[in-house]
Backbone as a printed PyTorch tensor [residue, N CA C, xyz], in Angstrom:
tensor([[[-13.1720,  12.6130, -32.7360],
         [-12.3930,  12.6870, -31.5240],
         [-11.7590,  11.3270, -31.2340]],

        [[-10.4780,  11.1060, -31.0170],
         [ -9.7670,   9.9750, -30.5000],
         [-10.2010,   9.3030, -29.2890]],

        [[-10.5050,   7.8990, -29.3050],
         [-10.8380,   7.3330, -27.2310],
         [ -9.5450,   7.4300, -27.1860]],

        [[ -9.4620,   8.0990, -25.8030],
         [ -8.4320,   7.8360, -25.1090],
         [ -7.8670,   7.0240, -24.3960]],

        [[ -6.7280,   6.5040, -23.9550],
         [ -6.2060,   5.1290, -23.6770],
         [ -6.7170,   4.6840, -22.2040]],

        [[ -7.2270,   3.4950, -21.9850],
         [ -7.4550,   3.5870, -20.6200],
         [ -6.5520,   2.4190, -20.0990]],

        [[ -6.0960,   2.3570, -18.6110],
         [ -5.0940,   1.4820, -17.9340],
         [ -6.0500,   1.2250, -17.0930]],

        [[ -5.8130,  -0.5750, -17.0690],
         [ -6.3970,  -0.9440, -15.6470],
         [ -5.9230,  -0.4770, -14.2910]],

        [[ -6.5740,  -0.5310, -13.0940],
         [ -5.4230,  -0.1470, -12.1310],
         [ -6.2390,  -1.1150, -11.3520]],

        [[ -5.3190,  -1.7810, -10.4090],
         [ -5.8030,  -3.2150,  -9.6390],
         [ -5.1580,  -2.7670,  -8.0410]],

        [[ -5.7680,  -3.0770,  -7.1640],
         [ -5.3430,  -3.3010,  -6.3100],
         [ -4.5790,  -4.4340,  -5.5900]],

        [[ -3.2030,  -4.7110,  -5.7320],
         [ -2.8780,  -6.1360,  -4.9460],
         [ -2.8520,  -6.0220,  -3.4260]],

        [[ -3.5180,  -6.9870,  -2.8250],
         [ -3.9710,  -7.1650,  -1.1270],
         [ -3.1350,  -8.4460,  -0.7550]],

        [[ -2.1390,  -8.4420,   0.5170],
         [ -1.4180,  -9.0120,   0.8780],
         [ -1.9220,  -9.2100,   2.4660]],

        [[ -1.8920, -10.6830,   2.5850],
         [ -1.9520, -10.4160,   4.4350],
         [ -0.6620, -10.7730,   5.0790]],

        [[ -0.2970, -10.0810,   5.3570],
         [  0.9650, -10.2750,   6.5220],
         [  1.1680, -11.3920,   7.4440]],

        [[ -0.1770, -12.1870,   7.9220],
         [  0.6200, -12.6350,   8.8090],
         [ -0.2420, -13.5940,   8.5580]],

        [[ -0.6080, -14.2030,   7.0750],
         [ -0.6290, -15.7120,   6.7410],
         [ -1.7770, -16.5030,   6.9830]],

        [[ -2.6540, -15.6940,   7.6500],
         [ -3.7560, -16.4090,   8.5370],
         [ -3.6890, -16.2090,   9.7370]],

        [[ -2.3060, -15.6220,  10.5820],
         [ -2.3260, -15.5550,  12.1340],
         [ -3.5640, -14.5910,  12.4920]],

        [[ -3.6010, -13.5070,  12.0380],
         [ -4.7680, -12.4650,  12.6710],
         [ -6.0300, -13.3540,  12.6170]],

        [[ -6.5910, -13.8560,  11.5080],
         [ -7.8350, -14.3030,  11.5840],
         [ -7.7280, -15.2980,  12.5500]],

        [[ -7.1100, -16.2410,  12.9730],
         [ -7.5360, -16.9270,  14.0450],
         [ -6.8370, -16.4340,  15.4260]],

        [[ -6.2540, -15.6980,  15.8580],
         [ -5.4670, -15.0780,  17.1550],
         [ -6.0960, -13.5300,  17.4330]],

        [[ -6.6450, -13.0650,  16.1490],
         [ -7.3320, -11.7390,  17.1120],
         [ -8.0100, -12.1350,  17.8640]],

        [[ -9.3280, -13.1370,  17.5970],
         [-10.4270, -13.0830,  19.0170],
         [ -9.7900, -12.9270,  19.9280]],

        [[ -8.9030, -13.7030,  20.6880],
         [ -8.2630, -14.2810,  21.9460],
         [ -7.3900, -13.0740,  21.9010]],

        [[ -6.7260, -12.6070,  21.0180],
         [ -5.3520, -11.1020,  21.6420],
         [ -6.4190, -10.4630,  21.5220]],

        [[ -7.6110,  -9.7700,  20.5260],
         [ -7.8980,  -8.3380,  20.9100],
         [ -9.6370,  -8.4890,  21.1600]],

        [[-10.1640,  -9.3790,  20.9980],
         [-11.3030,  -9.4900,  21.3900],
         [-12.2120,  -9.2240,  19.9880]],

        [[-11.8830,  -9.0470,  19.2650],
         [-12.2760,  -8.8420,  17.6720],
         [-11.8660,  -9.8710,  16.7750]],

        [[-12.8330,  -9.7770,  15.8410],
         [-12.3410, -10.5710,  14.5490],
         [-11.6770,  -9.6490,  13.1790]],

        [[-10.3540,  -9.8230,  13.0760],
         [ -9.2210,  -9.5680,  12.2550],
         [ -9.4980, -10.5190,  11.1240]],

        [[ -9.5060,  -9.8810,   9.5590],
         [ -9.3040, -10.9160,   8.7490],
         [ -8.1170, -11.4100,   8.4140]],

        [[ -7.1490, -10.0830,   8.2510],
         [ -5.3870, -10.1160,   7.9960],
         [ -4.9180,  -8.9150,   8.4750]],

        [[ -3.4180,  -8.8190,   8.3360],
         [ -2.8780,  -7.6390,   8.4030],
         [ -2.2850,  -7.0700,   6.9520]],

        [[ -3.0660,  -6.1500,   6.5370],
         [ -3.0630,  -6.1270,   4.9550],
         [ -1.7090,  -4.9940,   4.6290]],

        [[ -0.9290,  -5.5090,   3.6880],
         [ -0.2700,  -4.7480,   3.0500],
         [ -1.1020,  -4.7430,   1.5690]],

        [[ -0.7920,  -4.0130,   1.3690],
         [ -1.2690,  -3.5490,  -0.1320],
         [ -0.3230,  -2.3690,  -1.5440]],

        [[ -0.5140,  -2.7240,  -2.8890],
         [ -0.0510,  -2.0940,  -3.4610],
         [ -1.1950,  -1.6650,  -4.7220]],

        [[ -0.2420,  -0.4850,  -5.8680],
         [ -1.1710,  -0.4600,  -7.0710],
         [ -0.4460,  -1.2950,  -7.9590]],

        [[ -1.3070,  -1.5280,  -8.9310],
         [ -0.7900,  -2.1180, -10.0330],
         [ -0.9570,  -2.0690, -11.6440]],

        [[ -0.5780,  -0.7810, -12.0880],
         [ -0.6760,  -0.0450, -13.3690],
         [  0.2900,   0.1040, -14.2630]],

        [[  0.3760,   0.0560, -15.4550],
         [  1.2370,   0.4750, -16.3280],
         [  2.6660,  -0.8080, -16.0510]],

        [[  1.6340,  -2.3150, -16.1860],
         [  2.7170,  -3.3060, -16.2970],
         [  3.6590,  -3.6430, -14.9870]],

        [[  3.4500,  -2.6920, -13.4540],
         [  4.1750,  -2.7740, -12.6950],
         [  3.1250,  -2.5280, -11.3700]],

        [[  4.3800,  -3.1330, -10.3000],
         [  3.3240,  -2.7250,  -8.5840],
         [  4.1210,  -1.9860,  -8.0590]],

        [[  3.6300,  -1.1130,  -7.5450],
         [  4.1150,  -0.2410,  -6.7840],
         [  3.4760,   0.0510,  -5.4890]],

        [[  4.4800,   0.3310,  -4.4300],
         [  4.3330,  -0.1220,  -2.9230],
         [  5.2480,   1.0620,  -2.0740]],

        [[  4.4980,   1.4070,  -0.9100],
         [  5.6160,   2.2400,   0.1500],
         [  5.5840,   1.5100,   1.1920]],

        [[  6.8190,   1.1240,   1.4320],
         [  7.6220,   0.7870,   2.8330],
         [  8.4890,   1.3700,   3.3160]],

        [[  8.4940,   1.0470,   4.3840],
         [ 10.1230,   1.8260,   5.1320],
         [ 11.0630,   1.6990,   4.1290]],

        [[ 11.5030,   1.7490,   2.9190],
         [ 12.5320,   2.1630,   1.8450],
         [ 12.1660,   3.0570,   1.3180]],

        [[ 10.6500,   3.3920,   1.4070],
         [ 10.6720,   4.3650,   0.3030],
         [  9.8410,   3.7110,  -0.3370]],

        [[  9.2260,   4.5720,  -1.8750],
         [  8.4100,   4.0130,  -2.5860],
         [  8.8370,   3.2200,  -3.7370]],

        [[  8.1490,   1.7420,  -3.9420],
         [  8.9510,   0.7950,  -4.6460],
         [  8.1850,   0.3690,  -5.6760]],

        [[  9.3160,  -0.9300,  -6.6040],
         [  8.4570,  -0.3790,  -7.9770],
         [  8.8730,  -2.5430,  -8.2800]],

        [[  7.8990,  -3.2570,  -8.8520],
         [  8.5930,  -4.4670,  -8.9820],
         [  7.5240,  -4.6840,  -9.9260]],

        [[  8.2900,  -6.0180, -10.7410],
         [  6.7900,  -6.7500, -11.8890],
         [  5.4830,  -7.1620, -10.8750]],

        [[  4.5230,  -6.9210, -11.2960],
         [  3.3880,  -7.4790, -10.2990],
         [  3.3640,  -8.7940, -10.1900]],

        [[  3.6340,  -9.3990,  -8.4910],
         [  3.3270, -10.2010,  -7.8900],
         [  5.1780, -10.1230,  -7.5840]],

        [[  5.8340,  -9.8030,  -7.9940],
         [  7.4350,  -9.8470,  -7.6340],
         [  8.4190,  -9.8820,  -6.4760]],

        [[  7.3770,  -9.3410,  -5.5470],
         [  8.0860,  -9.1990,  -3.9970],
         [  8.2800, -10.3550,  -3.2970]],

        [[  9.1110, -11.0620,  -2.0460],
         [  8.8540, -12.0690,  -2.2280],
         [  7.6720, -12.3600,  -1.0030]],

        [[  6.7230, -11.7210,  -1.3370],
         [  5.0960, -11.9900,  -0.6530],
         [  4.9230, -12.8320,  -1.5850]],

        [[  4.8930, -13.0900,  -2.8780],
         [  4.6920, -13.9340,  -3.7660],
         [  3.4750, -13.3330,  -4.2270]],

        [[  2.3890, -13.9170,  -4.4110],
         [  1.1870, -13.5980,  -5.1480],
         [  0.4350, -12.8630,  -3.9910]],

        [[ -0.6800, -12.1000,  -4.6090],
         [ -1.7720, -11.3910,  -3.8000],
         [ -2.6270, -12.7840,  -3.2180]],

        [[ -2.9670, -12.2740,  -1.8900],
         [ -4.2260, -13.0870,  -1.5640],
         [ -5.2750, -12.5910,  -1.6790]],

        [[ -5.8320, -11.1630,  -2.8730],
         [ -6.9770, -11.0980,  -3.6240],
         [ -6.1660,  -9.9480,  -4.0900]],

        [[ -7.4540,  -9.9610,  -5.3910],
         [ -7.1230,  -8.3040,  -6.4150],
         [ -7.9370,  -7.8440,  -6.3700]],

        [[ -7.8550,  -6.2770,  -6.4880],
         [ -9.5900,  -5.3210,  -6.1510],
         [ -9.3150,  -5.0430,  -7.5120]],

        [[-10.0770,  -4.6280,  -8.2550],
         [-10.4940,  -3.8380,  -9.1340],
         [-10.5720,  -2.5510,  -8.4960]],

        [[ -9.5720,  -1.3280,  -9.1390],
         [ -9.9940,  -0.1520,  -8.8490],
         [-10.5180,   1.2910,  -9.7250]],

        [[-10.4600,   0.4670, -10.8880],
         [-11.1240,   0.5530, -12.1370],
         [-10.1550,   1.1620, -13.2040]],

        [[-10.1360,   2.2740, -13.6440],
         [ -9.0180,   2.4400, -14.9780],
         [ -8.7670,   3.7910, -15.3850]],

        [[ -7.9510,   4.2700, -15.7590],
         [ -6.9890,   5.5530, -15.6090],
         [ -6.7750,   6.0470, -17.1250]],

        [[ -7.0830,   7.2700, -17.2870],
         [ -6.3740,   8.2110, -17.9800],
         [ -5.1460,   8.4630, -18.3510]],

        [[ -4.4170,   8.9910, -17.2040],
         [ -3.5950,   8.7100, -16.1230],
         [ -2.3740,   8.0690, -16.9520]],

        [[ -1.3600,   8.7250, -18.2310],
         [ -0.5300,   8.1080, -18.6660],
         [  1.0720,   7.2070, -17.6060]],

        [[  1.9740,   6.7220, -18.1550],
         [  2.8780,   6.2160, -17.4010],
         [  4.2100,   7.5390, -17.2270]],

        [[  3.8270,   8.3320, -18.2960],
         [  5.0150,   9.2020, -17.9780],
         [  4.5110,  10.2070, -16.9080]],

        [[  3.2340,  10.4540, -17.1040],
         [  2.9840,  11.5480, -15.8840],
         [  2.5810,  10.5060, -14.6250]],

        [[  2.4680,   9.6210, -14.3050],
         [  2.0900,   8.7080, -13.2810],
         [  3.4790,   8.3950, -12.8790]],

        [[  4.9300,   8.4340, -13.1500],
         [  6.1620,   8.5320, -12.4640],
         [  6.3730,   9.3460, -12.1030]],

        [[  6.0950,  10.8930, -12.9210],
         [  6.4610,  12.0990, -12.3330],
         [  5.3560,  12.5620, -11.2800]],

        [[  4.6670,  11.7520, -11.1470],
         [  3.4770,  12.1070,  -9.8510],
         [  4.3550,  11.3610,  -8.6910]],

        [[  4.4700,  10.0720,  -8.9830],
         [  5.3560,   9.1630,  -7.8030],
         [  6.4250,  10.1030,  -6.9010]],

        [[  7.1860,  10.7920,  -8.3000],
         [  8.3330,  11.2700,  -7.9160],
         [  8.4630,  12.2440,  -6.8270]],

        [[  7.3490,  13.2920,  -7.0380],
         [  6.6160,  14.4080,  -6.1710],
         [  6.0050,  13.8100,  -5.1470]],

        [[  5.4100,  12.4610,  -5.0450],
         [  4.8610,  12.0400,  -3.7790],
         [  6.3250,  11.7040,  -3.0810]],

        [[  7.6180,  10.8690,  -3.5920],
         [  8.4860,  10.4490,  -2.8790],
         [  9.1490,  11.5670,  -2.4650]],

        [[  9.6780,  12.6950,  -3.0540],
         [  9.7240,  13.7410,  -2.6340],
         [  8.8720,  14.6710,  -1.2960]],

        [[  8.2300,  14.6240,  -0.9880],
         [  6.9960,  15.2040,  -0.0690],
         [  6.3090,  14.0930,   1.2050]],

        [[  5.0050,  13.5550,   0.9000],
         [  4.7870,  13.2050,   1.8730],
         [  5.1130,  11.9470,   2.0250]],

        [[  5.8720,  11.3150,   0.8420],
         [  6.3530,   9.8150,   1.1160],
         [  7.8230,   9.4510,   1.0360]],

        [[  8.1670,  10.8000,   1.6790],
         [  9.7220,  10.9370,   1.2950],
         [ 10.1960,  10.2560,   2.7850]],

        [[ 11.4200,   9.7360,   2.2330],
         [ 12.1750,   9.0050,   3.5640],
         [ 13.2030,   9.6370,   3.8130]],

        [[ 13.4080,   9.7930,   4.9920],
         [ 14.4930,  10.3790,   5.6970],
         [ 14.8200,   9.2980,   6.9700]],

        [[ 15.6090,   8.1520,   6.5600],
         [ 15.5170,   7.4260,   7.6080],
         [ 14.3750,   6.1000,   8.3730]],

        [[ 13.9530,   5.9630,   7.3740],
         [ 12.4520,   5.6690,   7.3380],
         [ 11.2130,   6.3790,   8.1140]],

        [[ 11.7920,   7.5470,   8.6140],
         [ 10.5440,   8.2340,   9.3870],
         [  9.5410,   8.6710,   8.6990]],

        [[  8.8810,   8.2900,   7.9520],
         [  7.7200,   8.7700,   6.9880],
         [  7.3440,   7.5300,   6.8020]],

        [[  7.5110,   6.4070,   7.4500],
         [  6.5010,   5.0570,   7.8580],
         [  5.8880,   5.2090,   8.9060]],

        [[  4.8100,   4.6970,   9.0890],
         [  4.2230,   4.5270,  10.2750],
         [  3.2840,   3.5360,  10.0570]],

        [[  3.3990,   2.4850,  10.5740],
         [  2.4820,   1.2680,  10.6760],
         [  1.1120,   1.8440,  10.9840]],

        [[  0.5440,   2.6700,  11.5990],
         [ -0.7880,   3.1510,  11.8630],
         [ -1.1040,   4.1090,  11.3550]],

        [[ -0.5240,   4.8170,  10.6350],
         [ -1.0390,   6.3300,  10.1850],
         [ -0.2160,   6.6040,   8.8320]],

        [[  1.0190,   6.4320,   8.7110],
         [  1.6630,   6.6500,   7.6360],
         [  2.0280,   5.4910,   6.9070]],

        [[  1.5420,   4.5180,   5.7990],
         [  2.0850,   2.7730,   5.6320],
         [  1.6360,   2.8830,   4.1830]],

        [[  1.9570,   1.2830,   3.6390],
         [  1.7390,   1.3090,   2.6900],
         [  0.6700,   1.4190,   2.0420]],

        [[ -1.2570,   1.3210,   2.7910],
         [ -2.1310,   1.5650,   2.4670],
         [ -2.1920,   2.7510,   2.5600]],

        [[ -1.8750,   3.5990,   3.2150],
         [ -2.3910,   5.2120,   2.9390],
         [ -1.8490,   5.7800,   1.8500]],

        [[ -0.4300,   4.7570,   1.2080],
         [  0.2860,   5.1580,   0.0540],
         [ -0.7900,   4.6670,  -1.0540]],

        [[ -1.1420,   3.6020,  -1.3020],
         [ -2.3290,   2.5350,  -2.1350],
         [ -3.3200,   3.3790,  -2.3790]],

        [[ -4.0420,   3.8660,  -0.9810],
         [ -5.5940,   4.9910,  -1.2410],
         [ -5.3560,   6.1950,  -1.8120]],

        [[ -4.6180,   6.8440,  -1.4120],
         [ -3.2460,   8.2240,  -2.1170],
         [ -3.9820,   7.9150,  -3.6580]],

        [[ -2.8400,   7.0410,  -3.8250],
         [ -2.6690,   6.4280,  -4.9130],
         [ -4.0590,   6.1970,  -5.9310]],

        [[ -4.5790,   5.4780,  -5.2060],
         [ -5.9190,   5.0530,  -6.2940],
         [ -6.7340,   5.7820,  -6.3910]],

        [[ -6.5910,   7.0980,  -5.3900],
         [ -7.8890,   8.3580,  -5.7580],
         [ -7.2200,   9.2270,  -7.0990]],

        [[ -5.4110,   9.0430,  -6.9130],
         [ -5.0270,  10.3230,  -7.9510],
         [ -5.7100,   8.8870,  -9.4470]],

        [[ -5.3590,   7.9530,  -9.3970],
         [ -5.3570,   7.0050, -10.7650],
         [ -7.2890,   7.2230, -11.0270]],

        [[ -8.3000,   7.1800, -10.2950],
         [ -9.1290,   6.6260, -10.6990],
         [-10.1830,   7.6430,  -9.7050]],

        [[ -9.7120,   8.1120,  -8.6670],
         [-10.9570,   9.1370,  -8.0350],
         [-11.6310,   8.2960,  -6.9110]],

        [[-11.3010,   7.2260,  -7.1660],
         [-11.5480,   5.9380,  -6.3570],
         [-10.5880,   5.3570,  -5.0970]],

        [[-11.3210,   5.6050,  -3.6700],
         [-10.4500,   4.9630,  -2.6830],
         [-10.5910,   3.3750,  -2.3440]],

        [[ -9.2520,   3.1100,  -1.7150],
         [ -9.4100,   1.3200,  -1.3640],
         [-10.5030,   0.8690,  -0.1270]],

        [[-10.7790,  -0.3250,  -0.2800],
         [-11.8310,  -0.7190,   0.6060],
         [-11.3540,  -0.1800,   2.0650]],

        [[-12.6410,   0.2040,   2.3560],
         [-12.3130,   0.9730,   4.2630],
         [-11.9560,  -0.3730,   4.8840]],

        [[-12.0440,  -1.8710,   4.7150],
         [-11.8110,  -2.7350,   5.9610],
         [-10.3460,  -3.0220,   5.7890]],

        [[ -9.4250,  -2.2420,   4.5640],
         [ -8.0200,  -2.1650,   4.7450],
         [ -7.7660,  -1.0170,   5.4690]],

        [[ -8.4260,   0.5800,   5.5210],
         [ -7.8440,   1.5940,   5.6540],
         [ -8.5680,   1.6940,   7.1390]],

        [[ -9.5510,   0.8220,   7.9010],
         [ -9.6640,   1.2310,   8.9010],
         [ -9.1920,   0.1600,   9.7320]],

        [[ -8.4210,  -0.4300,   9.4690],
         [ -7.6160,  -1.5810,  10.0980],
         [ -6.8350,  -0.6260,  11.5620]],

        [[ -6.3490,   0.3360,  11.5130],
         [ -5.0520,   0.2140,  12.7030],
         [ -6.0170,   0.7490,  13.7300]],

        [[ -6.7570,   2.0500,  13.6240],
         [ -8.1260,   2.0730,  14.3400],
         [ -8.9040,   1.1870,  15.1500]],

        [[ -9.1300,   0.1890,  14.0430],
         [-10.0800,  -1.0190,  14.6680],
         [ -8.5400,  -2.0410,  15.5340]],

        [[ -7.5730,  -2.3180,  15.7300],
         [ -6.7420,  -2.4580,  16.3720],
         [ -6.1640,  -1.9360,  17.2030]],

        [[ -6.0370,  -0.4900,  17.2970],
         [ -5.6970,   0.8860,  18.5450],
         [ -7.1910,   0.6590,  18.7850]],

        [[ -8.3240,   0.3990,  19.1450],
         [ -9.4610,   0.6940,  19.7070],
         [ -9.5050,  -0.5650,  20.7600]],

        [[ -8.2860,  -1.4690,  20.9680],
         [ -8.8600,  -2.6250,  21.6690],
         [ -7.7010,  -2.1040,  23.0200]],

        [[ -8.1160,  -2.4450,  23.8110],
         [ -6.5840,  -2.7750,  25.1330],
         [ -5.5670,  -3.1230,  24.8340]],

        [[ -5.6550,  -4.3710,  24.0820],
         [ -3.8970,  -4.6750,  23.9000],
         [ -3.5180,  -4.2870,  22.6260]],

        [[ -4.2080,  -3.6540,  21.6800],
         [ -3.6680,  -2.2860,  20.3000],
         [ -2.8050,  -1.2910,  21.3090]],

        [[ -3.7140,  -0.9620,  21.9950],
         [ -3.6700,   0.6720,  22.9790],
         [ -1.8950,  -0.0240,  23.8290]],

        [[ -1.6260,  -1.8240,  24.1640],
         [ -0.6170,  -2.0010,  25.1940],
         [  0.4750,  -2.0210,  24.5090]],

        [[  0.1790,  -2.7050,  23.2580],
         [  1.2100,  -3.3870,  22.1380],
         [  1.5960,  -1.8900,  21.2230]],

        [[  0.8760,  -0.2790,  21.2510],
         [  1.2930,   1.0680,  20.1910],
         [  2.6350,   0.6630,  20.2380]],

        [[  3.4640,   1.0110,  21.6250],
         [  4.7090,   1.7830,  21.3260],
         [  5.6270,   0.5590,  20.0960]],

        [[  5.1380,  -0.7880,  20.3770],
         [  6.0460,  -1.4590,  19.7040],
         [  5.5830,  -2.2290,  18.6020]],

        [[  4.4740,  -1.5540,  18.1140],
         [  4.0490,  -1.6760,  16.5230],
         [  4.6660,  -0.2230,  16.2780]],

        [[  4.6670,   0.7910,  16.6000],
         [  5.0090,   2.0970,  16.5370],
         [  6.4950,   2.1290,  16.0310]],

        [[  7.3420,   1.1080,  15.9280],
         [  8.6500,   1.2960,  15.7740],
         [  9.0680,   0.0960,  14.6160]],

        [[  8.1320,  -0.4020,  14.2670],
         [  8.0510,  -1.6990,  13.5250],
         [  7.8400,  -0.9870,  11.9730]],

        [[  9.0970,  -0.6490,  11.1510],
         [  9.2350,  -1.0460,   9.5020],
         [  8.7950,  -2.1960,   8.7460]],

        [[  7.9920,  -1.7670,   7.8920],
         [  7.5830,  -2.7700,   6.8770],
         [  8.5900,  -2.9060,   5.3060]],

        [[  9.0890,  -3.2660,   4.7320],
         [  9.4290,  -3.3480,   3.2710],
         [  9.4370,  -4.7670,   3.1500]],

        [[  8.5390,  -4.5350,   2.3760],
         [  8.7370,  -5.9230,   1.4070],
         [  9.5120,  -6.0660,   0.7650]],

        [[ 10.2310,  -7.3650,   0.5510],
         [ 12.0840,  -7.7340,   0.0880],
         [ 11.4400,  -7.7180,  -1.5850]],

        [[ 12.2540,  -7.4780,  -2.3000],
         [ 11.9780,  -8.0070,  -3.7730],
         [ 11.9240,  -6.8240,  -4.4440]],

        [[ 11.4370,  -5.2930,  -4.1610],
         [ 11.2700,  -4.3350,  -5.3030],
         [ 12.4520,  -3.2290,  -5.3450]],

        [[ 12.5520,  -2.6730,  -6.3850],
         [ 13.2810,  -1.6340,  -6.2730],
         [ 13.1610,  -0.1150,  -5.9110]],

        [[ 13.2840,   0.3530,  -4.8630],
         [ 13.3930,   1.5700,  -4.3150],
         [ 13.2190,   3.0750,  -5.9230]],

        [[ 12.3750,   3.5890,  -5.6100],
         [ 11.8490,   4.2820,  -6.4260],
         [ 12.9610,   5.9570,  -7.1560]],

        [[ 14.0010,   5.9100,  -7.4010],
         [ 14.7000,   6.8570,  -7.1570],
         [ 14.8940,   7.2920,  -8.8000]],

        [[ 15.0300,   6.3710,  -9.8050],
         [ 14.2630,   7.0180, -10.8450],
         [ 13.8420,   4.8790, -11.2420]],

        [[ 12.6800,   5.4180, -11.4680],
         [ 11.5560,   3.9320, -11.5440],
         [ 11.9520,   3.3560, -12.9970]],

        [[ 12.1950,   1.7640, -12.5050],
         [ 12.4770,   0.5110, -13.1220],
         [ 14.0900,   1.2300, -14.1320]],

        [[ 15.1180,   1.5460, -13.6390],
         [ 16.6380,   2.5160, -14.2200],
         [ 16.1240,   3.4740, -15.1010]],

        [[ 14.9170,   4.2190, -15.4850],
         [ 14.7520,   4.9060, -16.3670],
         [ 15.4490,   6.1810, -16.1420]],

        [[ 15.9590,   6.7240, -16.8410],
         [ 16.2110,   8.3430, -16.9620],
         [ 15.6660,   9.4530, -17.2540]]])
């Protein structure tokens, strides 16, 4: 019997705001914030990310976030590159399809729920809960609950990748 090929799949973890959360949550929400995490996967030579564009596709580390401020291990995939685009394609199509960017949502619909999506179809495996229970633990304070409506309207894309419409010009 042949081994079959396996792909790493990595998680890249981005904090948004540089260090501001870890030292400004106590004082804004009464909690300790480590970051505000964006996150992507990173398989088959490329990262891939959903933002308000849509789902995007760049060399890993390419956006200009520049490098991850850590990598998870999310362990390794079956999971070839031709059926792992035509999975993308059906997610951008459906529940990560943009119409305007309304299929973002900084609290419920973002680029980590795209990442966990993501790393259960690659590996069966979801991303760490202290990324995916982030907006929760932020809507659970007073000024989450004062500040919704206008995180609520706030697009994320990271500058640097290309919009997923057929991934890296392929045909």
């Amino acid at each position: 019997m042949e081994p079959s090929n396996l792909y790493p799949v990595k998680l890249y973890v981005y904090d948004l705001s540089k260090g501001l959360a870890r030292r400004l949550s106590p004082i804004m929400l009464g909690k300790q914030l480590e970051g505000i995490w964006h996150t992507s996967i990173v398989v088959h030579k490329d990262e891939f990310f959903f933002g308000s564009g849509g789902i995007s596709s760049c060399p890993p580390g390419g956006t200009l976030l520049g490098p991850p401020d850590s990598v998870v291990d999310v362990g390794s995939t079956e999971v070839t590159e031709e059926i792992f685009l035509e999975y993308l394609s059906s997610l951008g199509e459906s529940q990560f399809r943009m119409c305007r960017g309304e299929a973002y949502n900084l609290f419920e619909h973002n680029c980590n729920t795209f990442s966990n999506e993501v790393a259960q179809f690659l590996t069966g495996r979801k991303i760490p809960s202290y990324i995916t229970d982030l907006p929760s633990e932020v809507l659970s304070t007073p000024f989450g609950q004062a500040l919704r409506p206008l995180l609520d309207s706030i697009q994320i894309q990271p500058p640097g990748g290309s919009t997923m419409g057929r991934p890296n010009g392929q045909s």
